[in-house]
Every structure is written in C-alpha cells, then in structure tokens.
PDB file of C-alpha atoms in Angstrom:
ATOM      1  CA  MET A  30    -142.751-112.351 -65.357  1.00 57.00           C
ATOM      2  CA  ALA A  31    -139.914-110.042 -66.577  1.00 61.00           C
ATOM      3  CA  ARG A  32    -136.657-110.803 -68.463  1.00 65.00           C
ATOM      4  CA  GLN A  33    -133.432-109.972 -66.781  1.00 58.00           C
ATOM      5  CA  LYS A  34    -130.933-107.727 -68.686  1.00 66.00           C
ATOM      6  CA  GLY A  35    -127.481-106.668 -68.008  1.00 64.00           C
ATOM      7  CA  ILE A  36    -124.133-108.391 -67.432  1.00 62.00           C
ATOM      8  CA  ILE A  37    -124.914-109.888 -63.931  1.00 61.00           C
ATOM      9  CA  LYS A  38    -127.822-112.382 -63.864  1.00 65.00           C
ATOM     10  CA  LEU A  39    -129.424-112.943 -60.432  1.00 59.00           C
ATOM     11  CA  LYS A  40    -130.722-116.156 -58.970  1.00 68.00           C
ATOM     12  CA  GLY A  41    -132.823-116.422 -55.673  1.00 66.00           C
ATOM     13  CA  THR A  42    -135.090-114.060 -53.977  1.00 72.00           C
ATOM     14  CA  ILE A  43    -134.604-110.428 -53.039  1.00 65.00           C
ATOM     15  CA  GLY A  44    -137.580-108.895 -51.118  1.00 62.00           C
ATOM     16  CA  ASP A  45    -140.664-109.769 -53.096  1.00 59.00           C
ATOM     17  CA  ILE A  46    -138.906-110.545 -56.331  1.00 74.00           C
ATOM     18  CA  THR A  47    -137.632-113.970 -57.321  1.00 73.00           C
ATOM     19  CA  PHE A  48    -134.929-114.255 -59.808  1.00 68.00           C
ATOM     20  CA  TYR A  49    -134.509-117.549 -61.730  1.00 70.00           C
ATOM     21  CA  LYS A  50    -133.102-119.231 -64.933  1.00 76.00           C
ATOM     22  CA  THR A  51    -135.117-121.049 -67.608  1.00 76.00           C
ATOM     23  CA  LYS A  52    -134.699-122.315 -71.143  1.00 71.00           C
ATOM     24  CA  ASP A  53    -136.099-118.995 -72.251  1.00 71.00           C
ATOM     25  CA  GLY A  54    -133.346-117.085 -70.299  1.00 74.00           C
ATOM     26  CA  HIS A  55    -132.990-115.422 -66.913  1.00 72.00           C
ATOM     27  CA  LEU A  56    -136.477-114.160 -65.615  1.00 70.00           C
ATOM     28  CA  ALA A  57    -137.770-112.447 -62.602  1.00 68.00           C
ATOM     29  CA  ARG A  58    -141.213-112.440 -61.031  1.00 64.00           C
ATOM     30  CA  GLU A  59    -142.896-110.983 -57.947  1.00 61.00           C
ATOM     31  CA  LYS A  60    -143.712-113.325 -55.109  1.00 63.00           C
ATOM     32  CA  GLY A  61    -147.302-113.888 -54.530  1.00 57.00           C
ATOM     33  CA  GLY A  62    -150.078-116.490 -54.364  1.00 57.00           C
ATOM     34  CA  VAL A  63    -152.197-117.997 -51.737  1.00 53.00           C
ATOM     35  CA  ASP A  64    -150.819-119.666 -48.536  1.00 57.00           C
ATOM     36  CA  ALA A  65    -150.530-123.432 -49.053  1.00 58.00           C
ATOM     37  CA  SER A  66    -152.470-124.343 -45.854  1.00 61.00           C
ATOM     38  CA  ARG A  67    -155.366-122.283 -47.044  1.00 51.00           C
ATOM     39  CA  ILE A  68    -155.441-124.046 -50.452  1.00 44.00           C
ATOM     40  CA  LYS A  69    -155.486-127.431 -48.666  1.00 50.00           C
ATOM     41  CA  SER A  70    -158.449-126.653 -46.455  1.00 52.00           C
ATOM     42  CA  ASP A  71    -160.493-123.679 -47.589  1.00 49.00           C
ATOM     43  CA  PRO A  72    -163.793-124.770 -49.395  1.00 54.00           C
ATOM     44  CA  ALA A  73    -163.216-121.936 -51.760  1.00 51.00           C
ATOM     45  CA  PHE A  74    -160.292-123.798 -53.298  1.00 47.00           C
ATOM     46  CA  GLN A  75    -162.027-127.171 -53.707  1.00 54.00           C
ATOM     47  CA  ARG A  76    -161.683-126.823 -57.588  1.00 58.00           C
ATOM     48  CA  THR A  77    -158.074-125.959 -57.115  1.00 58.00           C
ATOM     49  CA  ARG A  78    -157.478-129.104 -54.999  1.00 63.00           C
ATOM     50  CA  GLU A  79    -159.228-131.246 -57.608  1.00 63.00           C
ATOM     51  CA  ASN A  80    -157.276-129.854 -60.454  1.00 61.00           C
ATOM     52  CA  GLY A  81    -154.042-130.272 -58.587  1.00 67.00           C
ATOM     53  CA  SER A  82    -154.919-133.925 -57.834  1.00 75.00           C
ATOM     54  CA  GLU A  83    -155.512-134.735 -61.449  1.00 82.00           C
ATOM     55  CA  PHE A  84    -152.570-132.841 -62.611  1.00 85.00           C
ATOM     56  CA  GLY A  85    -150.352-134.829 -60.130  1.00 87.00           C
ATOM     57  CA  ARG A  86    -151.974-138.057 -61.490  1.00 89.00           C
ATOM     58  CA  ALA A  87    -151.134-136.971 -65.053  1.00 91.00           C
ATOM     59  CA  GLY A  88    -147.499-136.275 -63.987  1.00 93.00           C
ATOM     60  CA  LYS A  89    -147.074-139.767 -62.564  1.00 94.00           C
ATOM     61  CA  ALA A  90    -148.806-141.462 -65.561  1.00 95.00           C
ATOM     62  CA  GLY A  91    -146.454-139.548 -67.944  1.00 95.00           C
ATOM     63  CA  LYS A  92    -143.542-140.698 -65.823  1.00 97.00           C
ATOM     64  CA  ILE A  93    -144.283-144.356 -65.976  1.00 97.00           C
ATOM     65  CA  LEU A  94    -144.880-144.135 -69.739  1.00 97.00           C
ATOM     66  CA  ARG A  95    -141.519-142.364 -70.102  1.00 97.00           C
ATOM     67  CA  THR A  96    -139.786-144.944 -68.004  1.00 97.00           C
ATOM     68  CA  SER A  97    -141.267-147.874 -69.979  1.00 97.00           C
ATOM     69  CA  LEU A  98    -139.880-146.403 -73.126  1.00 97.00           C
ATOM     70  CA  ARG A  99    -136.580-145.143 -71.708  1.00 96.00           C
ATOM     71  CA  SER A 100    -134.372-147.348 -74.017  1.00 93.00           C
ATOM     72  CA  LEU A 101    -135.797-145.526 -76.980  1.00 95.00           C
ATOM     73  CA  LEU A 102    -136.092-142.102 -75.361  1.00 94.00           C
ATOM     74  CA  LEU A 103    -132.456-141.867 -74.530  1.00 90.00           C
ATOM     75  CA  ASN A 104    -131.722-140.718 -78.013  1.00 89.00           C
ATOM     76  CA  SER A 105    -135.153-139.395 -79.177  1.00 91.00           C
ATOM     77  CA  ALA A 106    -136.681-136.715 -76.890  1.00 88.00           C
ATOM     78  CA  ASP A 107    -136.717-132.946 -76.839  1.00 91.00           C
ATOM     79  CA  GLY A 108    -136.184-130.665 -73.800  1.00 90.00           C
ATOM     80  CA  ARG A 109    -139.789-129.955 -73.287  1.00 93.00           C
ATOM     81  CA  MET A 110    -141.075-133.554 -73.848  1.00 95.00           C
ATOM     82  CA  VAL A 111    -141.954-134.071 -70.159  1.00 95.00           C
ATOM     83  CA  SER A 112    -144.242-131.144 -69.867  1.00 95.00           C
ATOM     84  CA  ARG A 113    -145.823-131.778 -73.236  1.00 96.00           C
ATOM     85  CA  LEU A 114    -146.629-135.387 -72.306  1.00 96.00           C
ATOM     86  CA  THR A 115    -148.020-134.268 -68.806  1.00 95.00           C
ATOM     87  CA  GLN A 116    -150.451-131.839 -70.737  1.00 94.00           C
ATOM     88  CA  ALA A 117    -151.418-134.690 -73.013  1.00 95.00           C
ATOM     89  CA  MET A 118    -152.093-137.025 -69.938  1.00 93.00           C
ATOM     90  CA  VAL A 119    -154.244-134.278 -68.534  1.00 93.00           C
ATOM     91  CA  LYS A 120    -156.444-134.453 -71.576  1.00 94.00           C
ATOM     92  CA  VAL A 121    -156.608-138.273 -71.197  1.00 94.00           C
ATOM     93  CA  ILE A 122    -157.713-137.977 -67.530  1.00 92.00           C
ATOM     94  CA  GLN A 123    -160.293-135.193 -68.324  1.00 91.00           C
ATOM     95  CA  ALA A 124    -161.919-137.617 -70.882  1.00 92.00           C
ATOM     96  CA  ASP A 125    -162.930-139.925 -67.894  1.00 88.00           C
ATOM     97  CA  MET A 126    -166.698-139.745 -67.884  1.00 89.00           C
ATOM     98  CA  VAL A 127    -167.097-142.122 -64.939  1.00 89.00           C
ATOM     99  CA  SER A 128    -165.198-140.805 -61.910  1.00 86.00           C
ATOM    100  CA  LEU A 129    -165.881-137.748 -59.928  1.00 86.00           C
ATOM    101  CA  ARG A 130    -163.908-134.544 -60.577  1.00 82.00           C
ATOM    102  CA  GLY A 131    -160.553-134.833 -58.782  1.00 81.00           C
ATOM    103  CA  LEU A 132    -160.705-138.611 -58.933  1.00 82.00           C
ATOM    104  CA  ARG A 133    -160.592-138.916 -62.684  1.00 88.00           C
ATOM    105  CA  ASN A 134    -157.839-141.181 -64.044  1.00 89.00           C
ATOM    106  CA  VAL A 135    -156.003-142.635 -67.069  1.00 89.00           C
ATOM    107  CA  ILE A 136    -157.670-146.066 -66.854  1.00 85.00           C
ATOM    108  CA  ASP A 137    -161.153-144.608 -67.088  1.00 83.00           C
ATOM    109  CA  GLY A 138    -160.043-141.829 -69.555  1.00 87.00           C
ATOM    110  CA  GLU A 139    -159.162-142.096 -73.135  1.00 92.00           C
ATOM    111  CA  ALA A 140    -155.588-143.303 -73.486  1.00 93.00           C
ATOM    112  CA  GLU A 141    -156.105-143.493 -77.233  1.00 95.00           C
ATOM    113  CA  LEU A 142    -155.806-139.644 -77.259  1.00 95.00           C
ATOM    114  CA  LEU A 143    -151.976-140.245 -76.922  1.00 96.00           C
ATOM    115  CA  SER A 144    -151.897-141.862 -80.366  1.00 96.00           C
ATOM    116  CA  GLY A 145    -149.783-139.678 -82.492  1.00 97.00           C
ATOM    117  CA  PHE A 146    -147.773-138.097 -79.572  1.00 97.00           C
ATOM    118  CA  GLU A 147    -144.350-136.918 -80.843  1.00 97.00           C
ATOM    119  CA  PHE A 148    -141.569-137.310 -78.296  1.00 97.00           C
ATOM    120  CA  ASN A 149    -139.285-135.106 -80.246  1.00 96.00           C
ATOM    121  CA  ILE A 150    -140.642-131.778 -81.571  1.00 93.00           C
ATOM    122  CA  GLN A 151    -137.305-131.073 -83.271  1.00 91.00           C
ATOM    123  CA  GLY A 152    -137.582-134.183 -85.386  1.00 93.00           C
ATOM    124  CA  LYS A 153    -141.199-135.475 -85.794  1.00 96.00           C
ATOM    125  CA  LEU A 154    -141.887-139.017 -87.129  1.00 97.00           C
ATOM    126  CA  GLY A 155    -144.682-137.650 -89.165  1.00 94.00           C
ATOM    127  CA  THR A 156    -142.252-135.374 -91.118  1.00 95.00           C
ATOM    128  CA  SER A 157    -139.241-137.826 -91.150  1.00 96.00           C
ATOM    129  CA  LEU A 158    -140.553-141.273 -92.149  1.00 97.00           C
ATOM    130  CA  PHE A 159    -142.702-141.541 -95.139  1.00 97.00           C
ATOM    131  CA  ALA A 160    -142.342-145.194 -95.897  1.00 97.00           C
ATOM    132  CA  PRO A 161    -145.747-146.799 -95.327  1.00 96.00           C
ATOM    133  CA  PHE A 162    -145.992-148.939 -92.151  1.00 97.00           C
ATOM    134  CA  VAL A 163    -148.703-150.957 -90.403  1.00 98.00           C
ATOM    135  CA  GLY A 164    -148.788-151.043 -86.684  1.00 98.00           C
ATOM    136  CA  ALA A 165    -150.944-153.565 -84.727  1.00 98.00           C
ATOM    137  CA  ILE A 166    -151.780-154.422 -81.168  1.00 98.00           C
ATOM    138  CA  ASP A 167    -153.032-157.912 -80.505  1.00 97.00           C
ATOM    139  CA  ARG A 168    -154.389-158.200 -76.987  1.00 96.00           C
ATOM    140  CA  VAL A 169    -155.012-161.967 -77.232  1.00 97.00           C
ATOM    141  CA  THR A 170    -151.462-162.974 -78.152  1.00 98.00           C
ATOM    142  CA  GLY A 171    -149.703-160.005 -76.545  1.00 97.00           C
ATOM    143  CA  GLU A 172    -148.122-159.276 -79.869  1.00 98.00           C
ATOM    144  CA  ILE A 173    -147.393-155.509 -80.552  1.00 98.00           C
ATOM    145  CA  THR A 174    -146.130-155.292 -84.157  1.00 98.00           C
ATOM    146  CA  VAL A 175    -144.970-153.000 -86.827  1.00 98.00           C
ATOM    147  CA  ASP A 176    -144.269-153.877 -90.515  1.00 98.00           C
ATOM    148  CA  LEU A 177    -142.672-151.763 -93.257  1.00 98.00           C
ATOM    149  CA  ASP A 178    -142.727-152.887 -96.851  1.00 97.00           C
ATOM    150  CA  VAL A 179    -139.691-152.477 -99.192  1.00 98.00           C
ATOM    151  CA  PHE A 180    -138.765-148.733 -99.570  1.00 98.00           C
ATOM    152  CA  ILE A 181    -135.922-146.553-100.811  1.00 98.00           C
ATOM    153  CA  PRO A 182    -134.417-144.795 -97.827  1.00 98.00           C
ATOM    154  CA  ALA A 183    -133.245-141.683 -99.607  1.00 97.00           C
ATOM    155  CA  ASN A 184    -136.853-141.117-100.927  1.00 98.00           C
ATOM    156  CA  MET A 185    -138.826-142.250 -97.893  1.00 98.00           C
ATOM    157  CA  ILE A 186    -136.789-140.902 -94.904  1.00 97.00           C
ATOM    158  CA  VAL A 187    -136.052-137.246 -94.458  1.00 96.00           C
ATOM    159  CA  ALA A 188    -132.698-137.183 -92.612  1.00 95.00           C
ATOM    160  CA  PRO A 189    -130.694-134.266 -91.245  1.00 93.00           C
ATOM    161  CA  SER A 190    -127.520-133.100 -92.977  1.00 92.00           C
ATOM    162  CA  GLY A 191    -124.607-135.368 -92.639  1.00 93.00           C
ATOM    163  CA  THR A 192    -126.653-138.573 -92.357  1.00 96.00           C
ATOM    164  CA  THR A 193    -125.001-141.671 -93.938  1.00 97.00           C
ATOM    165  CA  HIS A 194    -126.935-144.386 -92.005  1.00 97.00           C
ATOM    166  CA  TYR A 195    -130.108-144.977 -90.058  1.00 97.00           C
ATOM    167  CA  LYS A 196    -131.871-147.478 -87.854  1.00 97.00           C
ATOM    168  CA  ILE A 197    -135.640-148.223 -87.442  1.00 98.00           C
ATOM    169  CA  ILE A 198    -136.612-148.727 -83.757  1.00 98.00           C
ATOM    170  CA  SER A 199    -139.878-149.816 -82.129  1.00 98.00           C
ATOM    171  CA  ALA A 200    -141.235-150.731 -78.653  1.00 98.00           C
ATOM    172  CA  GLY A 201    -144.395-152.397 -77.159  1.00 98.00           C
ATOM    173  CA  ALA A 202    -145.370-151.418 -73.596  1.00 98.00           C
ATOM    174  CA  GLU A 203    -148.103-152.627 -71.306  1.00 98.00           C
ATOM    175  CA  ILE A 204    -148.690-150.128 -68.450  1.00 97.00           C
ATOM    176  CA  ASP A 205    -150.423-150.454 -65.126  1.00 95.00           C
ATOM    177  CA  PHE A 206    -150.936-146.911 -64.247  1.00 94.00           C
ATOM    178  CA  GLU A 207    -152.451-147.592 -60.841  1.00 91.00           C
ATOM    179  CA  ALA A 208    -149.572-149.892 -59.678  1.00 93.00           C
ATOM    180  CA  GLU A 209    -146.942-147.911 -61.624  1.00 94.00           C
ATOM    181  CA  THR A 210    -145.554-151.006 -63.252  1.00 96.00           C
ATOM    182  CA  PHE A 211    -145.061-151.964 -66.846  1.00 98.00           C
ATOM    183  CA  VAL A 212    -143.955-154.649 -69.272  1.00 98.00           C
ATOM    184  CA  GLU A 213    -141.850-153.614 -72.205  1.00 98.00           C
ATOM    185  CA  ALA A 214    -140.186-155.134 -75.321  1.00 98.00           C
ATOM    186  CA  HIS A 215    -138.389-153.364 -78.040  1.00 98.00           C
ATOM    187  CA  SER A 216    -136.798-154.128 -81.416  1.00 98.00           C
ATOM    188  CA  GLU A 217    -134.307-152.473 -83.894  1.00 97.00           C
ATOM    189  CA  THR A 218    -132.917-153.060 -87.271  1.00 98.00           C
ATOM    190  CA  ALA A 219    -129.204-153.149 -87.955  1.00 97.00           C
ATOM    191  CA  ILE A 220    -127.685-149.803 -88.891  1.00 97.00           C
ATOM    192  CA  LEU A 221    -128.680-149.461 -92.564  1.00 97.00           C
ATOM    193  CA  PRO A 222    -127.322-147.204 -95.290  1.00 98.00           C
ATOM    194  CA  TRP A 223    -129.299-144.122 -96.224  1.00 98.00           C
ATOM    195  CA  ASP A 224    -129.120-144.421 -99.882  1.00 97.00           C
ATOM    196  CA  GLY A 225    -131.071-145.001-103.117  1.00 98.00           C
ATOM    197  CA  LEU A 226    -131.181-148.820-102.885  1.00 98.00           C
ATOM    198  CA  PRO A 227    -134.346-150.661-101.854  1.00 97.00           C
ATOM    199  CA  THR A 228    -134.488-152.130 -98.403  1.00 96.00           C
ATOM    200  CA  VAL A 229    -135.754-155.510 -97.417  1.00 95.00           C
ATOM    201  CA  ALA A 230    -139.181-155.656 -95.792  1.00 97.00           C
ATOM    202  CA  ILE A 231    -138.877-154.796 -92.005  1.00 98.00           C
ATOM    203  CA  SER A 232    -140.928-156.541 -89.411  1.00 98.00           C
ATOM    204  CA  HIS A 233    -140.833-156.021 -85.623  1.00 98.00           C
ATOM    205  CA  THR A 234    -142.711-158.021 -82.938  1.00 98.00           C
ATOM    206  CA  ASN A 235    -142.616-156.758 -79.371  1.00 98.00           C
ATOM    207  CA  MET A 236    -144.256-159.188 -76.877  1.00 98.00           C
ATOM    208  CA  VAL A 237    -146.133-158.169 -73.737  1.00 98.00           C
ATOM    209  CA  THR A 238    -148.517-160.135 -71.549  1.00 98.00           C
ATOM    210  CA  PRO A 239    -151.150-162.183 -73.495  1.00 98.00           C
ATOM    211  CA  ALA A 240    -154.821-161.227 -72.766  1.00 97.00           C
ATOM    212  CA  SER A 241    -153.675-158.079 -70.909  1.00 96.00           C
ATOM    213  CA  THR A 242    -156.428-155.804 -69.547  1.00 95.00           C
ATOM    214  CA  LYS A 243    -153.947-152.766 -69.237  1.00 95.00           C
ATOM    215  CA  PRO A 244    -153.325-149.991 -71.769  1.00 96.00           C
ATOM    216  CA  LEU A 245    -151.048-150.954 -74.497  1.00 97.00           C
ATOM    217  CA  PHE A 246    -148.692-148.843 -76.578  1.00 98.00           C
ATOM    218  CA  LEU A 247    -146.625-149.106 -79.731  1.00 98.00           C
ATOM    219  CA  ALA A 248    -143.777-146.602 -80.319  1.00 98.00           C
ATOM    220  CA  LEU A 249    -141.888-146.254 -83.694  1.00 98.00           C
ATOM    221  CA  GLY A 250    -138.880-144.224 -84.376  1.00 97.00           C
ATOM    222  CA  VAL A 251    -135.731-143.612 -86.445  1.00 97.00           C
ATOM    223  CA  GLU A 252    -132.165-143.045 -85.377  1.00 96.00           C
ATOM    224  CA  PHE A 253    -129.668-141.248 -87.642  1.00 96.00           C
ATOM    225  CA  TYR A 254    -125.940-142.027 -87.967  1.00 95.00           C
ATOM    226  CA  GLN A 255    -122.886-140.675 -89.753  1.00 95.00           C
ATOM    227  CA  GLU A 256    -120.054-143.103 -90.751  1.00 95.00           C
ATOM    228  CA  VAL A 257    -116.541-141.696 -90.281  1.00 95.00           C
ATOM    229  CA  ASN A 258    -113.525-143.801 -91.142  1.00 94.00           C
ATOM    230  CA  GLY A 259    -115.566-146.947 -90.638  1.00 92.00           C
ATOM    231  CA  GLN A 260    -117.103-145.927 -87.331  1.00 94.00           C
ATOM    232  CA  MET A 261    -120.784-145.107 -86.829  1.00 94.00           C
ATOM    233  CA  TYR A 262    -121.558-141.930 -84.729  1.00 92.00           C
ATOM    234  CA  ALA A 263    -125.094-140.958 -83.551  1.00 90.00           C
ATOM    235  CA  LEU A 264    -125.803-137.812 -85.517  1.00 85.00           C
ATOM    236  CA  LYS A 265    -126.148-134.622 -83.465  1.00 76.00           C
ATOM    237  CA  ASN A 266    -126.336-136.757 -80.391  1.00 73.00           C
ATOM    238  CA  GLY A 267    -129.874-137.737 -81.303  1.00 76.00           C
ATOM    239  CA  ALA A 268    -131.297-134.237 -81.450  1.00 82.00           C
ATOM    240  CA  TYR A 269    -133.193-135.046 -84.663  1.00 90.00           C
ATOM    241  CA  ASN A 270    -134.167-138.601 -83.976  1.00 96.00           C
ATOM    242  CA  PRO A 271    -137.953-138.985 -84.282  1.00 97.00           C
ATOM    243  CA  LEU A 272    -140.102-141.169 -81.991  1.00 97.00           C
ATOM    244  CA  ALA A 273    -143.835-141.277 -81.792  1.00 98.00           C
ATOM    245  CA  LEU A 274    -146.702-143.376 -80.328  1.00 98.00           C
ATOM    246  CA  VAL A 275    -148.388-144.840 -83.533  1.00 98.00           C
ATOM    247  CA  GLN A 276    -150.883-147.174 -81.883  1.00 97.00           C
ATOM    248  CA  VAL A 277    -152.600-147.053 -78.504  1.00 97.00           C
ATOM    249  CA  SER A 278    -155.125-149.438 -76.997  1.00 96.00           C
ATOM    250  CA  GLY A 279    -156.580-148.185 -73.863  1.00 89.00           C
ATOM    251  CA  LEU A 280    -159.213-150.853 -73.256  1.00 76.00           C
TER     252      LEU A 280
END
C-alpha cells in the first residue's frame, strides 16, 4: 500500500488503483487478488477456504462476547478492539485439538486464552488498578464474583490527569457461541472520590445460570470522572477507562 500525499485526498477506484481512508491516513493500493469463484471451488485454495471459515467463526464469537459486555464497553474500548479481539479468538479456535481444520471452534478450543484480554489499549487494567482483587467463577451456583479489600485510591489507582472520582465496574457473562446467545449480569460501585482516604471493601456478585456448561467470563474495569460544580463528568469520554477479562472458564 502507499500513502496519499497532497491537498486533495481520493476515495474510490481509478483504473487498477483503489484509494481509501483508514485510521492511519489516506492510502492507495493496486487492485489484485484471485477471483472469488475460484477461491470457492478450486482445490488449490482448500487451505484458504478453511482459514476463511475459521476467521469468520472467530469474528462471530468476538461479536457475541462484545455484545454481552456492551454495557461496560460503551465507555471502555479502543478503536481497534474489535480486530484485536478477533485475532485473540482465532488463537482460541486454533487451540481446538478435536475438530478438523476449517471446523475448529471456540467450544472445543481454549477460551481460557482470552484471560487477561484488555479491551482498552489506551488505558489497561494491568497498569491502572493495583489494588489486589480476587475474581472467582462458581459454575455450581452461577456466581461470578470479584472482591477488593480496603485500599487507598490515590495510591492503588493510576488515573488520568483531571480525575477527581472513579467507579469500579464488573460483569459476568455466560455465552453460547453456537447459538449466539448469552446471559449477562453486571455490577458497579457508587462514584467514589479518588483521594488518599481508605475505601470500604468492595464485593460484586454477578449471577448467571447455575450449573452452566457454557464458557463463563468475568470482566473488571474502572471508570474515571471529574467533578465540576457538583456535577460528575466522564473523563475524556471514557478514553482512558480500563476493562479486561480477569477470569475465564471455558469448560
């Protein structure tokens, strides 16, 4: 690909050159590739079809996971989160040691590989929240929990400039990747002052289906606020709010 320069930026196709806009700027590339009908039928492209099938499955799996956590992601996701999650899902699917190539899936893969996934690269949970926490998934009861002991916010939460307050958020999700359905519950603290005074202990319980046989996920995050004249405003429109998967049980 080539980067467009000059005052006038082009979009569309002229001859064999396609001009388009991305987050990296205005780019151009030469048209090419193999005819789609050949890819669908030619035995030489069997591997391509298999890879495409699994990539599509990864995309759908990522979408249902994002949808299940939508209430938290509205304020806690970076612009490339979708593609990063799809790539992570591809690795989950490739870990399937049971199914044939092209038929590998999340259920038979290793969903636990998603543990630690950061939904916001601009503000990672791992570099924002240093207060010790314990996350747990209890399949028998359906309880997906997270507990934080007493801590001092100014010492244990790295907040962006302008922060006066914060909120701890969490969610539990039970996802049926085959049926593309989910059960979700989420919790949040009140908006708390980001200061040098100890907090009270924080305990969240997010209920899903007891004795579930589906993959279960626990997400934990922080939202930052600034108080102005008695009103709370989401800081930077959530650009630095961290959110991550801290526990995953794939079964």
